[in-house]
Structure formats: C-alpha cells, structure tokens
PDB file of C-alpha atoms and ligand atoms in Angstrom:
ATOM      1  CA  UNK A  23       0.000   0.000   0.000  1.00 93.00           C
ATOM      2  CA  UNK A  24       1.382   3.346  -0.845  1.00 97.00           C
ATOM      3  CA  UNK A  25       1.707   5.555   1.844  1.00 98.00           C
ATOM      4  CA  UNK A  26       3.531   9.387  -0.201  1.00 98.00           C
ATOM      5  CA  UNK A  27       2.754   9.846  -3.611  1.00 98.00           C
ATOM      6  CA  UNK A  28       4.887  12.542  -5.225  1.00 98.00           C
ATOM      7  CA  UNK A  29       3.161  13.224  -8.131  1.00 98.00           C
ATOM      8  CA  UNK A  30       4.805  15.299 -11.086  1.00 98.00           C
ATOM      9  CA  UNK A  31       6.719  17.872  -9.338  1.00 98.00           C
ATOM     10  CA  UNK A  32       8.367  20.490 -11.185  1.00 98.00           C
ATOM     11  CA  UNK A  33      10.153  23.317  -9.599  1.00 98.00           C
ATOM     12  CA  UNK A  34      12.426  25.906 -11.262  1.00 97.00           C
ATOM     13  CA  UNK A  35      14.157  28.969  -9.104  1.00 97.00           C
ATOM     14  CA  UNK A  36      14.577  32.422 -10.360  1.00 93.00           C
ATOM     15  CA  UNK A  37      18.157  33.922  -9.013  1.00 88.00           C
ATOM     16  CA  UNK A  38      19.810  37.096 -10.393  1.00 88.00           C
ATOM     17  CA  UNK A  39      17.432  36.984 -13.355  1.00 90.00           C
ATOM     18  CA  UNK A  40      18.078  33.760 -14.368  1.00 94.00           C
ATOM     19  CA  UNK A  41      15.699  30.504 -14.437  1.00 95.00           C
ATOM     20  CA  UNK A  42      17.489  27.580 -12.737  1.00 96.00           C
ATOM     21  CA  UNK A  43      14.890  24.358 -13.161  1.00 97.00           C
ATOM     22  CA  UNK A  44      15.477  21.903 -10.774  1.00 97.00           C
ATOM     23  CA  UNK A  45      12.961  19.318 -11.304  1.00 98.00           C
ATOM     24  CA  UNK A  46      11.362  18.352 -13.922  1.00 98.00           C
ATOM     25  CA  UNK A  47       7.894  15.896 -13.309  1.00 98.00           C
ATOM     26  CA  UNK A  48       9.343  13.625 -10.439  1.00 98.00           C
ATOM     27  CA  UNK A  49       6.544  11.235  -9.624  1.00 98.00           C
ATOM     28  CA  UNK A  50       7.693   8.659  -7.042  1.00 98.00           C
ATOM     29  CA  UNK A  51       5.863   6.398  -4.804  1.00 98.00           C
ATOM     30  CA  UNK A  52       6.944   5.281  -1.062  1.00 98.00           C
ATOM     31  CA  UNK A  53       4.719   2.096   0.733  1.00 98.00           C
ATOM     32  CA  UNK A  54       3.450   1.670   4.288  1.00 96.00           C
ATOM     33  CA  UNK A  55       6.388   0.108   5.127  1.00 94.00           C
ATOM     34  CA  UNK A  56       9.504   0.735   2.604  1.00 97.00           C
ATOM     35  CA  UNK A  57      12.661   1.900   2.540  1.00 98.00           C
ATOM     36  CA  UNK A  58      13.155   4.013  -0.356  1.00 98.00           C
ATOM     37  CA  UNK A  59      16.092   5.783  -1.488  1.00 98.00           C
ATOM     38  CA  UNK A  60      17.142   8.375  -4.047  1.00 98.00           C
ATOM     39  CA  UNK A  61      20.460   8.595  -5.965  1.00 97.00           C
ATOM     40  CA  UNK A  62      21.279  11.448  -7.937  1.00 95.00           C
ATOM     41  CA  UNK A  63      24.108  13.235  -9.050  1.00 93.00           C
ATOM     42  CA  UNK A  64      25.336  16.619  -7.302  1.00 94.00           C
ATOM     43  CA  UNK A  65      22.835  19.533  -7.942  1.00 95.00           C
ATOM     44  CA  UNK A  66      20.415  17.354  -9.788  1.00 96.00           C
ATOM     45  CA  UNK A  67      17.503  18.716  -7.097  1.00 97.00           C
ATOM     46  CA  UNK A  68      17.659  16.038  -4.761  1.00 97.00           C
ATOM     47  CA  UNK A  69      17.424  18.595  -1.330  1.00 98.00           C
ATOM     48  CA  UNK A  70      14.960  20.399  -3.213  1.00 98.00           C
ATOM     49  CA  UNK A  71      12.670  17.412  -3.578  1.00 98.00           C
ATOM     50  CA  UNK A  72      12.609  16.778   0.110  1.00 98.00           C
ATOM     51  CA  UNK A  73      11.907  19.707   0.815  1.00 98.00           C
ATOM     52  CA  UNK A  74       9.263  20.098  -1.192  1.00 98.00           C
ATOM     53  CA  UNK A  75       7.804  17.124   0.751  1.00 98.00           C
ATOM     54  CA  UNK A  76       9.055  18.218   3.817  1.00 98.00           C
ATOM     55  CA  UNK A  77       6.106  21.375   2.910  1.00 98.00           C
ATOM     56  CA  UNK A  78       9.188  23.563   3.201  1.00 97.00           C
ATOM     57  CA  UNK A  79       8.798  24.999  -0.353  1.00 98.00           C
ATOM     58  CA  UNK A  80       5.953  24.874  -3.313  1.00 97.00           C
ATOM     59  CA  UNK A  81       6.697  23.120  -5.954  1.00 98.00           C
ATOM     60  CA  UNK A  82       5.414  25.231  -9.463  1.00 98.00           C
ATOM     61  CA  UNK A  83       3.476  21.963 -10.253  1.00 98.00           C
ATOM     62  CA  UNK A  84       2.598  18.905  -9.097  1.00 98.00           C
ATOM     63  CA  UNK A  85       1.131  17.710  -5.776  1.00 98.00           C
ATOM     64  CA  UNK A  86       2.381  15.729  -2.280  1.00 98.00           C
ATOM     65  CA  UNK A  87       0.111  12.938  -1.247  1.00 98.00           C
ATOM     66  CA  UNK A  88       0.017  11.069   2.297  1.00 98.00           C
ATOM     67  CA  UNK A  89      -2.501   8.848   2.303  1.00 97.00           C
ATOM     68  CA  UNK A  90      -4.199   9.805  -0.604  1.00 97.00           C
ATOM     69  CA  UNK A  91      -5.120  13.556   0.553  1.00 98.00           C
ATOM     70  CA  UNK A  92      -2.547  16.701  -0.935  1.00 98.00           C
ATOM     71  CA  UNK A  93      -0.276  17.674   1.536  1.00 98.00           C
ATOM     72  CA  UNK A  94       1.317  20.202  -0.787  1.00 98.00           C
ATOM     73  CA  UNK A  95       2.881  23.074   1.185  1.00 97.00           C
ATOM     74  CA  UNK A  96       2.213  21.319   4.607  1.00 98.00           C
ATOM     75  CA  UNK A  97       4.927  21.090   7.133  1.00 96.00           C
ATOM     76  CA  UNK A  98       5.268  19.248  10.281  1.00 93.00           C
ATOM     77  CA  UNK A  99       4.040  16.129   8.993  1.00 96.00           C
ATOM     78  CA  UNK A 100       7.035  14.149   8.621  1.00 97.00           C
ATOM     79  CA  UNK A 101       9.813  13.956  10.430  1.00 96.00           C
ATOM     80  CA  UNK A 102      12.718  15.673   8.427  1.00 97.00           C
ATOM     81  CA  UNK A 103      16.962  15.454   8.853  1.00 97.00           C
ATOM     82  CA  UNK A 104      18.068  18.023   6.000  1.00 96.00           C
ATOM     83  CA  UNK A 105      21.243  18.140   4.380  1.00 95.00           C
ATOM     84  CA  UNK A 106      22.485  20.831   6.674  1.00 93.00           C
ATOM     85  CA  UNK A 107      23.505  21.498  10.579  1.00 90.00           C
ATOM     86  CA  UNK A 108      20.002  22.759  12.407  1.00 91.00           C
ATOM     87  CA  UNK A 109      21.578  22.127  15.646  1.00 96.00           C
ATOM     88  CA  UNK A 110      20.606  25.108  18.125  1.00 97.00           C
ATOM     89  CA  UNK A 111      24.056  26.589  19.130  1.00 97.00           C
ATOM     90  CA  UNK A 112      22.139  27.732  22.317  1.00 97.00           C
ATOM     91  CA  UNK A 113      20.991  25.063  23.283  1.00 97.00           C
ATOM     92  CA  UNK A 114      23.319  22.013  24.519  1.00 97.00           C
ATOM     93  CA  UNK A 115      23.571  18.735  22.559  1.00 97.00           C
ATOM     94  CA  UNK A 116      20.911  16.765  24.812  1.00 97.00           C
ATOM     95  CA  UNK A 117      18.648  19.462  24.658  1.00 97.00           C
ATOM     96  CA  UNK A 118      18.954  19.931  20.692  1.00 97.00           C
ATOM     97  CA  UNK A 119      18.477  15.674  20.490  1.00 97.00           C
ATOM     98  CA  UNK A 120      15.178  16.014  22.370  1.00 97.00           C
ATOM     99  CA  UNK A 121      13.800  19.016  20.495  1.00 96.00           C
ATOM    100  CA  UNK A 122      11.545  16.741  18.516  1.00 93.00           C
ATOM    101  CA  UNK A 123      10.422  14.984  21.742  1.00 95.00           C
ATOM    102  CA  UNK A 124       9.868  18.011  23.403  1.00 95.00           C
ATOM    103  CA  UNK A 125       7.554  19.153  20.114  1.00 91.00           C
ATOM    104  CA  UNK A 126       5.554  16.074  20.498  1.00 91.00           C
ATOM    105  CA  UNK A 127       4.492  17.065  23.846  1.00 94.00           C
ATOM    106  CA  UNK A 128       6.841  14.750  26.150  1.00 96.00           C
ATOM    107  CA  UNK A 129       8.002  16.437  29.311  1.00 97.00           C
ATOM    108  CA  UNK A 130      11.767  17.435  29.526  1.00 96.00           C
ATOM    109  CA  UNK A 131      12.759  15.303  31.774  1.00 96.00           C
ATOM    110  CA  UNK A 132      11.013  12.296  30.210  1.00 97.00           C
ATOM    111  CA  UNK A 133      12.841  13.354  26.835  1.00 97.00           C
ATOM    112  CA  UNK A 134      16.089  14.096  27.992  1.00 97.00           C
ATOM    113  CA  UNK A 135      15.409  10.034  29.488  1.00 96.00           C
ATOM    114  CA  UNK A 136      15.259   8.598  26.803  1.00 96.00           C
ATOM    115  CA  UNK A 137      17.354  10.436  24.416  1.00 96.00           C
ATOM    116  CA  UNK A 138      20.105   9.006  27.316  1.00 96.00           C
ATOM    117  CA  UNK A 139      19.569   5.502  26.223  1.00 94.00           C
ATOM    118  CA  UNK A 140      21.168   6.362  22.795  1.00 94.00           C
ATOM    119  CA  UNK A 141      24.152   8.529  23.532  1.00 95.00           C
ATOM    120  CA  UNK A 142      26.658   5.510  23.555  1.00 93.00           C
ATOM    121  CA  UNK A 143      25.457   4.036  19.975  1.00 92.00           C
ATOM    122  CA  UNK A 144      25.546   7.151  18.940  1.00 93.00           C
ATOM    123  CA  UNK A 145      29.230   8.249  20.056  1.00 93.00           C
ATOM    124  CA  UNK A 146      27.894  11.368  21.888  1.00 95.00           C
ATOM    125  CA  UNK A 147      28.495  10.132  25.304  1.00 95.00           C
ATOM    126  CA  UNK A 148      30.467  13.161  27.564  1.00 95.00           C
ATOM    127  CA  UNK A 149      29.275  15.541  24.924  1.00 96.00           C
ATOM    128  CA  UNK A 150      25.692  15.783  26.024  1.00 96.00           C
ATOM    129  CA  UNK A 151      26.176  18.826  28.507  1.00 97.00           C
ATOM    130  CA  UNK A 152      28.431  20.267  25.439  1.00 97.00           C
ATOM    131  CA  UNK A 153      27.126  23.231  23.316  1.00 97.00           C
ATOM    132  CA  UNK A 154      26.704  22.148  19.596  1.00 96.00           C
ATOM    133  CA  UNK A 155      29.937  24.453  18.775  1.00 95.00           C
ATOM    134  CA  UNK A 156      32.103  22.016  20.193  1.00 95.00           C
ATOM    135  CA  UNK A 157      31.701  19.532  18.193  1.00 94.00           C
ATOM    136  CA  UNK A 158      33.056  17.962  15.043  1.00 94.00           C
ATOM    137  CA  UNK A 159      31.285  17.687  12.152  1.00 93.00           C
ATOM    138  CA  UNK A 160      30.335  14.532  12.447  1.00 93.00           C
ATOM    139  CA  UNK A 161      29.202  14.418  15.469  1.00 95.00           C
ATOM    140  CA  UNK A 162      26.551  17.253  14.794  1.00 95.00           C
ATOM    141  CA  UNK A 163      25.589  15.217  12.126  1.00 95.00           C
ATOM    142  CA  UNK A 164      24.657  12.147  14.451  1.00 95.00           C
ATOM    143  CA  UNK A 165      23.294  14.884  16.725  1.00 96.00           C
ATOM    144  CA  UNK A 166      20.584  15.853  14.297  1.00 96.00           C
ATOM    145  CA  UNK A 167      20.070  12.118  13.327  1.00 96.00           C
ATOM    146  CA  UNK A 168      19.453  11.496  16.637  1.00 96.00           C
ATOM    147  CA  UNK A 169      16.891  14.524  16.899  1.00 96.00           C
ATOM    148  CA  UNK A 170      15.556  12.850  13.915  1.00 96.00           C
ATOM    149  CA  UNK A 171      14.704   9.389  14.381  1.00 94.00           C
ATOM    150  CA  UNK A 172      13.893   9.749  18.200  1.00 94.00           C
ATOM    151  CA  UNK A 173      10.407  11.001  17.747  1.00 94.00           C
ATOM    152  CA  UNK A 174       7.900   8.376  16.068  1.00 91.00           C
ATOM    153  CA  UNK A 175       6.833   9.689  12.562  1.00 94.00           C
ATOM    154  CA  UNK A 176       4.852   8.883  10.064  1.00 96.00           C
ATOM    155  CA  UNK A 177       7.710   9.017   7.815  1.00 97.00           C
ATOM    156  CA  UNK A 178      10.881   9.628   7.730  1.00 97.00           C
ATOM    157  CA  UNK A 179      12.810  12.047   5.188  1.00 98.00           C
ATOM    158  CA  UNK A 180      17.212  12.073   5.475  1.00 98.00           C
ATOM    159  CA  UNK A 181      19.154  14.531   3.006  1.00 98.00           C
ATOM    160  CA  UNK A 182      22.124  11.959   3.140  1.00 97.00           C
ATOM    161  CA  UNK A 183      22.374  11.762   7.134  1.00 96.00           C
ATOM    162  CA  UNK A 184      25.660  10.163   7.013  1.00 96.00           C
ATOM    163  CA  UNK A 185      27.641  12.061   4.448  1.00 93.00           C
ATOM    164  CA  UNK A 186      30.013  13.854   6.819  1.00 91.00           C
ATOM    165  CA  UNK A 187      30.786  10.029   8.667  1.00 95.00           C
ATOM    166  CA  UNK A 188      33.640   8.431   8.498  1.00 94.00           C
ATOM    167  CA  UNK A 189      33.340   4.617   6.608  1.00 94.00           C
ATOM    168  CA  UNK A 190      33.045   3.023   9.932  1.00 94.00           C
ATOM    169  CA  UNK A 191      31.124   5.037  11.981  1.00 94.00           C
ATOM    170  CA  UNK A 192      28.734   5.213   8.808  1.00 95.00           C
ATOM    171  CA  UNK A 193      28.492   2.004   8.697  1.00 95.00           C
ATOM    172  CA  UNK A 194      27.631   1.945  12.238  1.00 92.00           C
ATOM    173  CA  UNK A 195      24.459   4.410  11.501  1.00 94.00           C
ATOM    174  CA  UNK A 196      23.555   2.780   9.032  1.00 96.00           C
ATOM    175  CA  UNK A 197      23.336  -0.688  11.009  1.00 94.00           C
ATOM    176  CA  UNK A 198      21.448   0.909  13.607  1.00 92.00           C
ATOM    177  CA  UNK A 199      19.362   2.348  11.218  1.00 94.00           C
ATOM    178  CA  UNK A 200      18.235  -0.814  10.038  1.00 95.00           C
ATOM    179  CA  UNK A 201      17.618  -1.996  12.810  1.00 92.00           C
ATOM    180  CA  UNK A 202      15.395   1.120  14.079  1.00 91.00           C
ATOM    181  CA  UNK A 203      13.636   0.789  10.651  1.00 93.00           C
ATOM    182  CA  UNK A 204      13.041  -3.444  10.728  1.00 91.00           C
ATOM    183  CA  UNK A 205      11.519  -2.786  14.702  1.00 89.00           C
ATOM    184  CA  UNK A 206       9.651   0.433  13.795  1.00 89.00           C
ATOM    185  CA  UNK A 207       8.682  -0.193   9.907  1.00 88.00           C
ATOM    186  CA  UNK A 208       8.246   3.156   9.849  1.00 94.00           C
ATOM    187  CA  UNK A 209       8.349   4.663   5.895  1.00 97.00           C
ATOM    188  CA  UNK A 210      11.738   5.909   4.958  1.00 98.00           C
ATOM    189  CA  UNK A 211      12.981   8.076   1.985  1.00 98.00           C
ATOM    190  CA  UNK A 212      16.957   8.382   2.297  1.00 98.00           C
ATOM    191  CA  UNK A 213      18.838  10.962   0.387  1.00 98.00           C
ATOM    192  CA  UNK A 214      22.258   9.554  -0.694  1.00 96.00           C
ATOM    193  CA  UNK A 215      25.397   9.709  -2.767  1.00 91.00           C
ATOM    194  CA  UNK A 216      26.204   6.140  -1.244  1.00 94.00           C
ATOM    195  CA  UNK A 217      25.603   3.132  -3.677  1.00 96.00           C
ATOM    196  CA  UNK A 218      26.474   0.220  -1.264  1.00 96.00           C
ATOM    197  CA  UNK A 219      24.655   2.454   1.484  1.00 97.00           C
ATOM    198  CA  UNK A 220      21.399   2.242  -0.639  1.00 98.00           C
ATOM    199  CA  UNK A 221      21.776  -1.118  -1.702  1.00 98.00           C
ATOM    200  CA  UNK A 222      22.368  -2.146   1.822  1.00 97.00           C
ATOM    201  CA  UNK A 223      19.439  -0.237   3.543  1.00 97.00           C
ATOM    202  CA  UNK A 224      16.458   0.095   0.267  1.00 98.00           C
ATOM    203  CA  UNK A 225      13.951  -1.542  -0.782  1.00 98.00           C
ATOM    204  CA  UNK A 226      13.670   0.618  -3.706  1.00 98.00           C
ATOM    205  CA  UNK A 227      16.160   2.993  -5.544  1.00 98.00           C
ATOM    206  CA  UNK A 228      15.056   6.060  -7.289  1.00 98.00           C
ATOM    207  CA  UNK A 229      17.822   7.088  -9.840  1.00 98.00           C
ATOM    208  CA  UNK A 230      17.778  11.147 -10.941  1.00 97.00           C
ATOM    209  CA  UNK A 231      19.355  12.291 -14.112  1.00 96.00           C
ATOM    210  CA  UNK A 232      21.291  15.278 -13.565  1.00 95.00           C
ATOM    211  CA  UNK A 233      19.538  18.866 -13.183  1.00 96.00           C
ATOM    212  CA  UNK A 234      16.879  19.511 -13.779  1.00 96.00           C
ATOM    213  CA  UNK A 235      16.503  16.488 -11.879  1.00 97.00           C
ATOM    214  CA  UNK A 236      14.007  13.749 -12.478  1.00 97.00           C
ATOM    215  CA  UNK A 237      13.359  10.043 -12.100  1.00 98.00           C
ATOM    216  CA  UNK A 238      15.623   7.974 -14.744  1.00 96.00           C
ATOM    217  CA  UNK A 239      14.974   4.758 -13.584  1.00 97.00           C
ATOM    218  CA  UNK A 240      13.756   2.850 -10.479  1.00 98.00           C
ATOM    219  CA  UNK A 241      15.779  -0.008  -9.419  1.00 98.00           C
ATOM    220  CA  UNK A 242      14.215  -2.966  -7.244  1.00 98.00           C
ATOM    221  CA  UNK A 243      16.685  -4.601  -4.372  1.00 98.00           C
ATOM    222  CA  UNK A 244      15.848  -7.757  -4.149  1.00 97.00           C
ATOM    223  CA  UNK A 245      17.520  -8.593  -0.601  1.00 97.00           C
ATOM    224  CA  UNK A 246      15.993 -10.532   1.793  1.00 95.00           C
ATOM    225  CA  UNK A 247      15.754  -9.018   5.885  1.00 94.00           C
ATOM    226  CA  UNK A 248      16.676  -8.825   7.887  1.00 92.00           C
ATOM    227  CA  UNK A 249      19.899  -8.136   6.200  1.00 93.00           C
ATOM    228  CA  UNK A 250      23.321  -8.359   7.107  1.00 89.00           C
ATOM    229  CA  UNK A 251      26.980  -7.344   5.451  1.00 88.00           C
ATOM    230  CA  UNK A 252      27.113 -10.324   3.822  1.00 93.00           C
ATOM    231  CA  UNK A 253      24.452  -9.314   0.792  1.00 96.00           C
ATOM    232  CA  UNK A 254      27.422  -6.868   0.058  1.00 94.00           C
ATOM    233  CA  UNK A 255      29.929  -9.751  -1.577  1.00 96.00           C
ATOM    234  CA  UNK A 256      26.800 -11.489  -3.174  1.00 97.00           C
ATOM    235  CA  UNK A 257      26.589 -11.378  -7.188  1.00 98.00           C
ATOM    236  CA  UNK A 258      23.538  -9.903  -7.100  1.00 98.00           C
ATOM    237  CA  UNK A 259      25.456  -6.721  -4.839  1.00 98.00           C
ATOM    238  CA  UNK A 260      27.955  -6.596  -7.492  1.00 98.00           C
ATOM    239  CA  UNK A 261      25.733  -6.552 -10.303  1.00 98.00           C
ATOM    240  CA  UNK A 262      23.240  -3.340  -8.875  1.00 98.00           C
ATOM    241  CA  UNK A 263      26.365  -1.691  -8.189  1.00 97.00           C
ATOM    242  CA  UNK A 264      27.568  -1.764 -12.093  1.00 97.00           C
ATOM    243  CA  UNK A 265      24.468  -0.978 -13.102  1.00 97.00           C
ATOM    244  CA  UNK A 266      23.605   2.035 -10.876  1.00 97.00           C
ATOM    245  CA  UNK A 267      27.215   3.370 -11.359  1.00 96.00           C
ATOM    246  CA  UNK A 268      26.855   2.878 -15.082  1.00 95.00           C
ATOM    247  CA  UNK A 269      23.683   5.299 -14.771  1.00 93.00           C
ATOM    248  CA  UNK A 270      25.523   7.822 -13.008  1.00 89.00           C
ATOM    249  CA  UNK A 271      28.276   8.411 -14.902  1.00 81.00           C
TER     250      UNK A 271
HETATM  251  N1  LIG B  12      16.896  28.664  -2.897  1.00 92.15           N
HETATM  252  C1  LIG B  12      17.465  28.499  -4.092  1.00 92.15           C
HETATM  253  N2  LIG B  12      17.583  29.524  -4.973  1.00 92.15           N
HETATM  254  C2  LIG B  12      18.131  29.355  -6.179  1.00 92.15           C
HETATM  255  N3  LIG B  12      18.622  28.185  -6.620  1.00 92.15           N
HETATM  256  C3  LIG B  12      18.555  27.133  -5.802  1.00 92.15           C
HETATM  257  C4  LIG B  12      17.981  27.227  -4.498  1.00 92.15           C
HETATM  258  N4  LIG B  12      18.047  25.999  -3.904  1.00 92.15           N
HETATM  259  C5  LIG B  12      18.637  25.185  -4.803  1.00 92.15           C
HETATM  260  N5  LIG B  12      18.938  25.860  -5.937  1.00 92.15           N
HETATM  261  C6  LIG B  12      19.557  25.289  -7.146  1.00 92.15           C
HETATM  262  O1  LIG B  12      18.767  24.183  -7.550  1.00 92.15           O
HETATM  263  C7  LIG B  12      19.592  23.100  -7.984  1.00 92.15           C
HETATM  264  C8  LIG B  12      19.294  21.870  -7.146  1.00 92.15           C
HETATM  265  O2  LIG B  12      19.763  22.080  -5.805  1.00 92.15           O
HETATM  266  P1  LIG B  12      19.643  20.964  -4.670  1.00 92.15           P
HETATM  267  O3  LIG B  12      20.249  21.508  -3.451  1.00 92.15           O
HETATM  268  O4  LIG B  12      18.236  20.502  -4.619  1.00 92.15           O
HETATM  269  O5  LIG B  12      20.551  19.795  -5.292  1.00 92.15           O
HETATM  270  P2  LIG B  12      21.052  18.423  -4.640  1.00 92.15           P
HETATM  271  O6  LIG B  12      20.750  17.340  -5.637  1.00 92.15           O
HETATM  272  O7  LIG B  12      20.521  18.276  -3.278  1.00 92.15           O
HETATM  273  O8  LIG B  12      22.640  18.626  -4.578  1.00 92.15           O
HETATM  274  P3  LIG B  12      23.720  17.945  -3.582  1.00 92.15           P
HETATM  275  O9  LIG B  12      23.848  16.508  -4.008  1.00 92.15           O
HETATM  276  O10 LIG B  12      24.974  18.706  -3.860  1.00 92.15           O
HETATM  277  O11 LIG B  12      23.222  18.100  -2.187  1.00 92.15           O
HETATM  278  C9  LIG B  12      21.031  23.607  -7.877  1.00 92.15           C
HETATM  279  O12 LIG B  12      21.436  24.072  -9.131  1.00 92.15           O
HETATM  280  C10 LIG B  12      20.933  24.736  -6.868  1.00 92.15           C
HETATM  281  O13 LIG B  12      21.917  25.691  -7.129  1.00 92.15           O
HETATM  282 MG1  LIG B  13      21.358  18.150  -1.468  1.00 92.15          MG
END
C-alpha cells in the first residue's frame, strides 16, 4: 500500500534573473512500510525534492500525497533530517536531540530520558552537557540524526544523514538504522550519494538524471531481511552496483 505519492513535481528557481529548473515531473511512490532511497548526481535537485515534501517549499506543479489527501505546502508532517547542521548553538547537545520529543508534547525530563539511552550508539556520550559548537562535524551530524529518528513519525525524510561520517562510523548508523527501521517499519525516503549504502538499507532505488533532476529509472533490491553485510559480496550486490554506477556516470 502506498503511503507518499509525489506526483509530477516540477520546480524551477529564479536567481539574479536567471531561471534555474530543478525538477522536472518527479513522480515517485513510497509504501506503508519501505525503505526508499534516491540517488542522484550533485545539484540534480535532490534537497529540493525533500523539501518540497518536507512542505518547506511549493513546488510550481505537481502535488504531495500522504494517504491519498494533498499535503502540498504542509509542514510538520514528517519527520525531516536536511542536508544541513540545524543544531541550536544555544541550546546544549541533549537538549537539541530532544527538540523533537519536546515538540511532540513529552516532558523534559522524560525526553532528555530517553534520548540518554542512545548517547553511547551514537558516540555522543560526555558531549551531552556540550554546546553544539564544540563539536566535530560529524558528530553534529549524528546529533541531528538522533533529533531525527527519536520522535515516532509517520515518515521519515534524510538529506544523506551520514555524508560527513567516516566509513566506519557510517556504517555503524547505518546498522542501527536498520535496525530502528526493521523494529519500527516506519516509511523511509533516504537521500544519498552512497551506492552500497542504498543497496544495503532500500527496498527501492530512485535514480535522478542530472539537473533539472528527475526520475531515470527505479531499481528494485531484491535482498531478503533482515539483512546483514554479507548481501554486500553477493553477485547480485555486485551486479546493482555496475548498473547504478553505469547510470551515473
Ligand atoms: N533557494 C534556491 N535559490 C536558487 N537556486 C537554488 C535554491 N536551492 C537550490 N537551488 C539550485 O537548484 C539546484 C538543485 O539544488 P539541490 O540543493 O536541490 O541539489 P542536490 O541534488 O541536493 O545537490 P547535492 O547533491 O549537492 O546536495 C542547484 O542548481 C541549486 O543551485
Ligand atoms: Mg542536497
């Protein structure tokens, strides 16, 4: 059953005079329950897409649909990691992780609870009391993750959440992703420039031409879960992998 339907959206910018058109028709489909990822080259409008989903802009055409009714424009539906740092430099690290929590309603103390419980997967442990400023880069980045996926949503949008990672530690996330997503089921449409990270994690692949982006092909990953590394030295692995770089390049 399909839960978002992005149907034709088309979305140019006007900037010193000039027309930039960043999509062009991108109709894609996300179910109750999938894991969906995009793959695009740089520029090619991926960030814009999400946020047009996200509500945070308007696309020029085309409509947003959760559960069958527009949501076009709407925002606070979903929860949403973008591609950059929205970390409150104010605010210390626990108390930017359980800013979604804290939106939902839960008490502070409750929050600031359970957020607790994930510090040590998440390599933030002694940083909590920190200020957001003292931090590298990529531990922000698991910092907003964190603020992410802590809340339950009805679906889940990351502008490629692990890009600043190193290989390990991203391969950490994305493990624990997994798992969060096989527990929760919870919809998920993943921004990436990772091929073995959306091979390892989708159900689905969306591949975008360059700009103006839109959909060149949809690849099917026929893994079965719950997964483990091991899908990564199978034939089949091997044989997406050509194929999707062959489509990027
Ligand atoms: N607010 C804006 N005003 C003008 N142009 C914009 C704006 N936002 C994005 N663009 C342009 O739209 C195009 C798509 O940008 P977008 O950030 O969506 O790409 P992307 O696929 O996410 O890139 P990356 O992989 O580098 O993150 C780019 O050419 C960008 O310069
Ligand atoms: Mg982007």
């Amino acid at each position: 059953m399909t839960i978002l339907r992005v149907n034709q959206i088309s979305k140019t910018y006007r900037a010193q005079q000039k027309n930039i058109q960043a999509l062009n028709a991108v109709s894609l489909s996300i179910g109750k329950k999938e894991f969906v990822s995009v793959i695009g080259p740089s520029g090619c409008g991926k960030s814009t897409l999400l946020n047009i989903i996200a509500g945070i802009e308007r696309p020029d055409q085309g409509d947003i649909l959760y559960m069958d009714q527009s949501v076009t424009g709407k925002t606070g539906l979903f929860g949403y990691m973008p591609q950059n740092d929205v970390l409150m430099p104010w605010r210390t690290v626990l108390d930017n992780v359980i800013l979604g929590l804290e939106l939902k309603g839960v008490p502070k103390g409750e929050a600031r609870q359970n957020a607790e419980h994930y510090l040590e997967s998440f390599g933030l442990i002694g940083f909590q009391h920190k200020y957001p400023g003292s931090l590298s880069g990529g531990m922000r980045q698991r910092a907003n993750f964190l603020r992410t996926v802590l809340p339950e949503h009805p679906l889940l949008l990351l502008d490629e959440p692990f890009g600043k990672l190193d290989a390990i530690t991203r391969r950490h996330m994305q493990k624990w992703l997994m798992k969060r997503w096989e527990e929760l089921q919870v919809p998920v449409l993943l921004i990436t420039h990772d091929i073995d990270e959306a091979l390892f994690l989708s159900d689905r692949i969306y591949m975008m031409s360059s700009r103006p982006g839109s959909i060149k092909k949809m690849i099917t990953v026929p893994f079965d879960r719950p997964r483990n590394s091991e899908i990564e030295y199978s034939l089949t692995f091997m044989e997406l992998k050509r194929e999707i770089t062959g489509l990027l390049l």
